[in-house]
């Protein structure tokens, strides 16, 4: 009889933590449910505020589509040509517009010259290093690197 009483008492004591755990698990679900509901309400309000702006953006995109398509058709070949010439955009500063309207791209670091002073990209143009005679027909008599009179 004492064995049966001890068995019932131990079964009762073991069952109590199980019921306590069940009650504890319900509490986070309620808290999680409140958090979920609060987040849902927040995003519903956000979407309500953003909906008119998104509709205006969609209308603006519809208006700009023909202009962007025309720009792509007109400038596409020139941009492809430019992309073929420039291999790494990170070696250039941002474009600058000069007072006369020209747009220039300056290199961050100049190209390195070889011993003869010809840039590596100009290696296939040997005639480029030669001096041209003045426009008035007189032969050039100044030394290389000297001052030029204007």
mmCIF file of C-alpha atoms in Angstrom:
data_model
loop_
_atom_site.group_PDB
_atom_site.id
_atom_site.type_symbol
_atom_site.label_atom_id
_atom_site.label_comp_id
_atom_site.label_asym_id
_atom_site.label_seq_id
_atom_site.Cartn_x
_atom_site.Cartn_y
_atom_site.Cartn_z
ATOM 1 C CA UNK A 1 0.000 0.000 0.000
ATOM 2 C CA UNK A 2 2.846 2.328 0.784
ATOM 3 C CA UNK A 3 4.253 1.503 -2.635
ATOM 4 C CA UNK A 4 0.991 2.449 -4.325
ATOM 5 C CA UNK A 5 0.816 5.726 -2.389
ATOM 6 C CA UNK A 6 4.431 6.540 -3.269
ATOM 7 C CA UNK A 7 3.726 5.763 -6.918
ATOM 8 C CA UNK A 8 0.654 8.037 -6.981
ATOM 9 C CA UNK A 9 2.536 10.821 -5.207
ATOM 10 C CA UNK A 10 5.470 10.622 -7.620
ATOM 11 C CA UNK A 11 3.113 10.578 -10.629
ATOM 12 C CA UNK A 12 1.364 13.674 -9.282
ATOM 13 C CA UNK A 13 4.634 15.490 -8.679
ATOM 14 C CA UNK A 14 5.916 14.605 -12.160
ATOM 15 C CA UNK A 15 2.689 15.801 -13.800
ATOM 16 C CA UNK A 16 2.840 19.269 -12.185
ATOM 17 C CA UNK A 17 5.874 20.533 -14.153
ATOM 18 C CA UNK A 18 4.245 19.331 -17.357
ATOM 19 C CA UNK A 19 1.155 21.429 -16.698
ATOM 20 C CA UNK A 20 3.326 24.381 -15.702
ATOM 21 C CA UNK A 21 5.223 24.106 -18.959
ATOM 22 C CA UNK A 22 1.992 24.030 -20.930
ATOM 23 C CA UNK A 23 0.821 27.225 -19.243
ATOM 24 C CA UNK A 24 4.210 28.844 -19.875
ATOM 25 C CA UNK A 25 4.093 27.969 -23.562
ATOM 26 C CA UNK A 26 0.735 29.673 -23.992
ATOM 27 C CA UNK A 27 2.038 32.977 -22.657
ATOM 28 C CA UNK A 28 4.697 33.459 -25.371
ATOM 29 C CA UNK A 29 2.109 32.633 -28.021
ATOM 30 C CA UNK A 30 -0.106 35.440 -26.731
ATOM 31 C CA UNK A 31 2.884 37.785 -26.633
ATOM 32 C CA UNK A 32 3.968 36.618 -30.074
ATOM 33 C CA UNK A 33 0.413 37.073 -31.271
ATOM 34 C CA UNK A 34 0.353 40.654 -29.992
ATOM 35 C CA UNK A 35 3.726 41.383 -31.587
ATOM 36 C CA UNK A 36 2.549 39.830 -34.818
ATOM 37 C CA UNK A 37 -0.670 41.839 -34.763
ATOM 38 C CA UNK A 38 1.229 45.065 -33.975
ATOM 39 C CA UNK A 39 3.665 44.493 -36.830
ATOM 40 C CA UNK A 40 0.780 43.671 -39.146
ATOM 41 C CA UNK A 41 -1.012 46.897 -38.199
ATOM 42 C CA UNK A 42 2.205 48.878 -38.694
ATOM 43 C CA UNK A 43 2.770 47.499 -42.190
ATOM 44 C CA UNK A 44 -0.882 47.969 -43.140
ATOM 45 C CA UNK A 45 -0.628 51.634 -42.112
ATOM 46 C CA UNK A 46 2.646 52.010 -43.985
ATOM 47 C CA UNK A 47 1.153 50.523 -47.137
ATOM 48 C CA UNK A 48 -1.861 52.819 -46.784
ATOM 49 C CA UNK A 49 0.474 55.828 -46.665
ATOM 50 C CA UNK A 50 2.707 54.632 -49.509
ATOM 51 C CA UNK A 51 -0.042 53.506 -51.864
ATOM 52 C CA UNK A 52 -0.761 56.984 -53.365
ATOM 53 C CA UNK A 53 2.958 57.706 -53.769
ATOM 54 C CA UNK A 54 3.525 54.357 -55.484
ATOM 55 C CA UNK A 55 0.619 55.022 -57.847
ATOM 56 C CA UNK A 56 2.087 58.446 -58.735
ATOM 57 C CA UNK A 57 5.468 56.823 -59.335
ATOM 58 C CA UNK A 58 3.837 54.280 -61.631
ATOM 59 C CA UNK A 59 2.134 57.078 -63.599
ATOM 60 C CA UNK A 60 5.419 58.994 -63.856
ATOM 61 C CA UNK A 61 7.201 55.890 -65.132
ATOM 62 C CA UNK A 62 4.489 55.472 -67.763
ATOM 63 C CA UNK A 63 4.984 59.083 -68.900
ATOM 64 C CA UNK A 64 8.776 58.766 -69.026
ATOM 65 C CA UNK A 65 8.864 55.461 -70.888
ATOM 66 C CA UNK A 66 8.715 56.941 -74.442
ATOM 67 C CA UNK A 67 11.422 59.499 -73.628
ATOM 68 C CA UNK A 68 13.692 56.855 -72.113
ATOM 69 C CA UNK A 69 13.133 54.567 -75.085
ATOM 70 C CA UNK A 70 14.050 57.408 -77.479
ATOM 71 C CA UNK A 71 17.152 58.207 -75.411
ATOM 72 C CA UNK A 72 18.224 54.563 -75.560
ATOM 73 C CA UNK A 73 17.767 54.423 -79.325
ATOM 74 C CA UNK A 74 19.701 57.652 -79.945
ATOM 75 C CA UNK A 75 22.481 57.324 -77.379
ATOM 76 C CA UNK A 76 22.798 53.543 -77.261
ATOM 77 C CA UNK A 77 25.460 53.214 -79.987
ATOM 78 C CA UNK A 78 27.575 56.043 -78.531
ATOM 79 C CA UNK A 79 27.376 54.555 -75.037
ATOM 80 C CA UNK A 80 28.363 51.130 -76.376
ATOM 81 C CA UNK A 81 31.352 52.715 -78.105
ATOM 82 C CA UNK A 82 32.349 54.483 -74.882
ATOM 83 C CA UNK A 83 31.984 51.285 -72.853
ATOM 84 C CA UNK A 84 34.267 49.529 -75.338
ATOM 85 C CA UNK A 85 36.963 52.187 -74.898
ATOM 86 C CA UNK A 86 36.881 52.427 -71.095
ATOM 87 C CA UNK A 87 37.749 49.164 -69.407
ATOM 88 C CA UNK A 88 37.797 50.278 -65.743
ATOM 89 C CA UNK A 89 35.696 53.263 -64.629
ATOM 90 C CA UNK A 90 37.260 53.264 -61.162
ATOM 91 C CA UNK A 91 40.500 54.839 -62.481
ATOM 92 C CA UNK A 92 38.632 58.023 -63.511
ATOM 93 C CA UNK A 93 37.291 60.957 -61.517
ATOM 94 C CA UNK A 94 33.611 61.844 -61.998
ATOM 95 C CA UNK A 95 32.888 63.714 -65.254
ATOM 96 C CA UNK A 96 33.408 67.482 -65.230
ATOM 97 C CA UNK A 97 31.703 70.026 -67.462
ATOM 98 C CA UNK A 98 33.940 72.849 -68.642
ATOM 99 C CA UNK A 99 32.732 76.431 -69.213
ATOM 100 C CA UNK A 100 32.552 75.822 -72.963
ATOM 101 C CA UNK A 101 30.240 72.821 -72.445
ATOM 102 C CA UNK A 102 32.823 70.092 -73.011
ATOM 103 C CA UNK A 103 32.621 67.128 -70.671
ATOM 104 C CA UNK A 104 35.920 65.578 -69.630
ATOM 105 C CA UNK A 105 36.932 62.481 -67.694
ATOM 106 C CA UNK A 106 40.187 62.898 -65.778
ATOM 107 C CA UNK A 107 42.244 59.880 -64.747
ATOM 108 C CA UNK A 108 42.899 59.530 -61.029
ATOM 109 C CA UNK A 109 46.550 58.664 -61.713
ATOM 110 C CA UNK A 110 48.193 59.454 -65.061
ATOM 111 C CA UNK A 111 49.327 56.634 -67.302
ATOM 112 C CA UNK A 112 52.923 55.643 -66.780
ATOM 113 C CA UNK A 113 55.318 56.579 -69.568
ATOM 114 C CA UNK A 114 58.111 54.410 -70.900
ATOM 115 C CA UNK A 115 61.683 55.688 -71.111
ATOM 116 C CA UNK A 116 61.140 57.249 -74.531
ATOM 117 C CA UNK A 117 58.184 59.350 -73.351
ATOM 118 C CA UNK A 118 55.575 57.588 -75.477
ATOM 119 C CA UNK A 119 52.485 56.480 -73.621
ATOM 120 C CA UNK A 120 51.761 52.737 -73.817
ATOM 121 C CA UNK A 121 48.462 53.401 -75.599
ATOM 122 C CA UNK A 122 50.306 55.430 -78.275
ATOM 123 C CA UNK A 123 52.986 52.824 -78.921
ATOM 124 C CA UNK A 124 51.472 52.009 -82.333
ATOM 125 C CA UNK A 125 51.666 55.674 -83.465
ATOM 126 C CA UNK A 126 55.401 56.366 -83.918
ATOM 127 C CA UNK A 127 54.816 59.461 -86.050
ATOM 128 C CA UNK A 128 53.085 61.227 -83.213
ATOM 129 C CA UNK A 129 56.357 62.258 -81.535
ATOM 130 C CA UNK A 130 57.485 64.320 -84.506
ATOM 131 C CA UNK A 131 57.329 68.139 -84.606
ATOM 132 C CA UNK A 132 55.178 69.851 -87.167
ATOM 133 C CA UNK A 133 56.454 73.010 -88.893
ATOM 134 C CA UNK A 134 54.788 76.326 -87.987
ATOM 135 C CA UNK A 135 51.830 77.411 -90.091
ATOM 136 C CA UNK A 136 53.713 80.382 -91.588
ATOM 137 C CA UNK A 137 56.147 78.017 -93.335
ATOM 138 C CA UNK A 138 59.317 78.895 -91.410
ATOM 139 C CA UNK A 139 61.304 75.861 -90.214
ATOM 140 C CA UNK A 140 61.169 75.051 -86.521
ATOM 141 C CA UNK A 141 64.388 76.326 -84.914
ATOM 142 C CA UNK A 142 63.551 76.039 -81.254
ATOM 143 C CA UNK A 143 64.853 73.256 -79.060
ATOM 144 C CA UNK A 144 62.517 70.558 -77.807
ATOM 145 C CA UNK A 145 60.853 71.681 -74.564
ATOM 146 C CA UNK A 146 61.622 75.381 -75.097
ATOM 147 C CA UNK A 147 59.168 78.223 -74.716
ATOM 148 C CA UNK A 148 56.662 79.019 -77.419
ATOM 149 C CA UNK A 149 56.037 82.618 -78.460
ATOM 150 C CA UNK A 150 52.468 83.590 -79.174
#
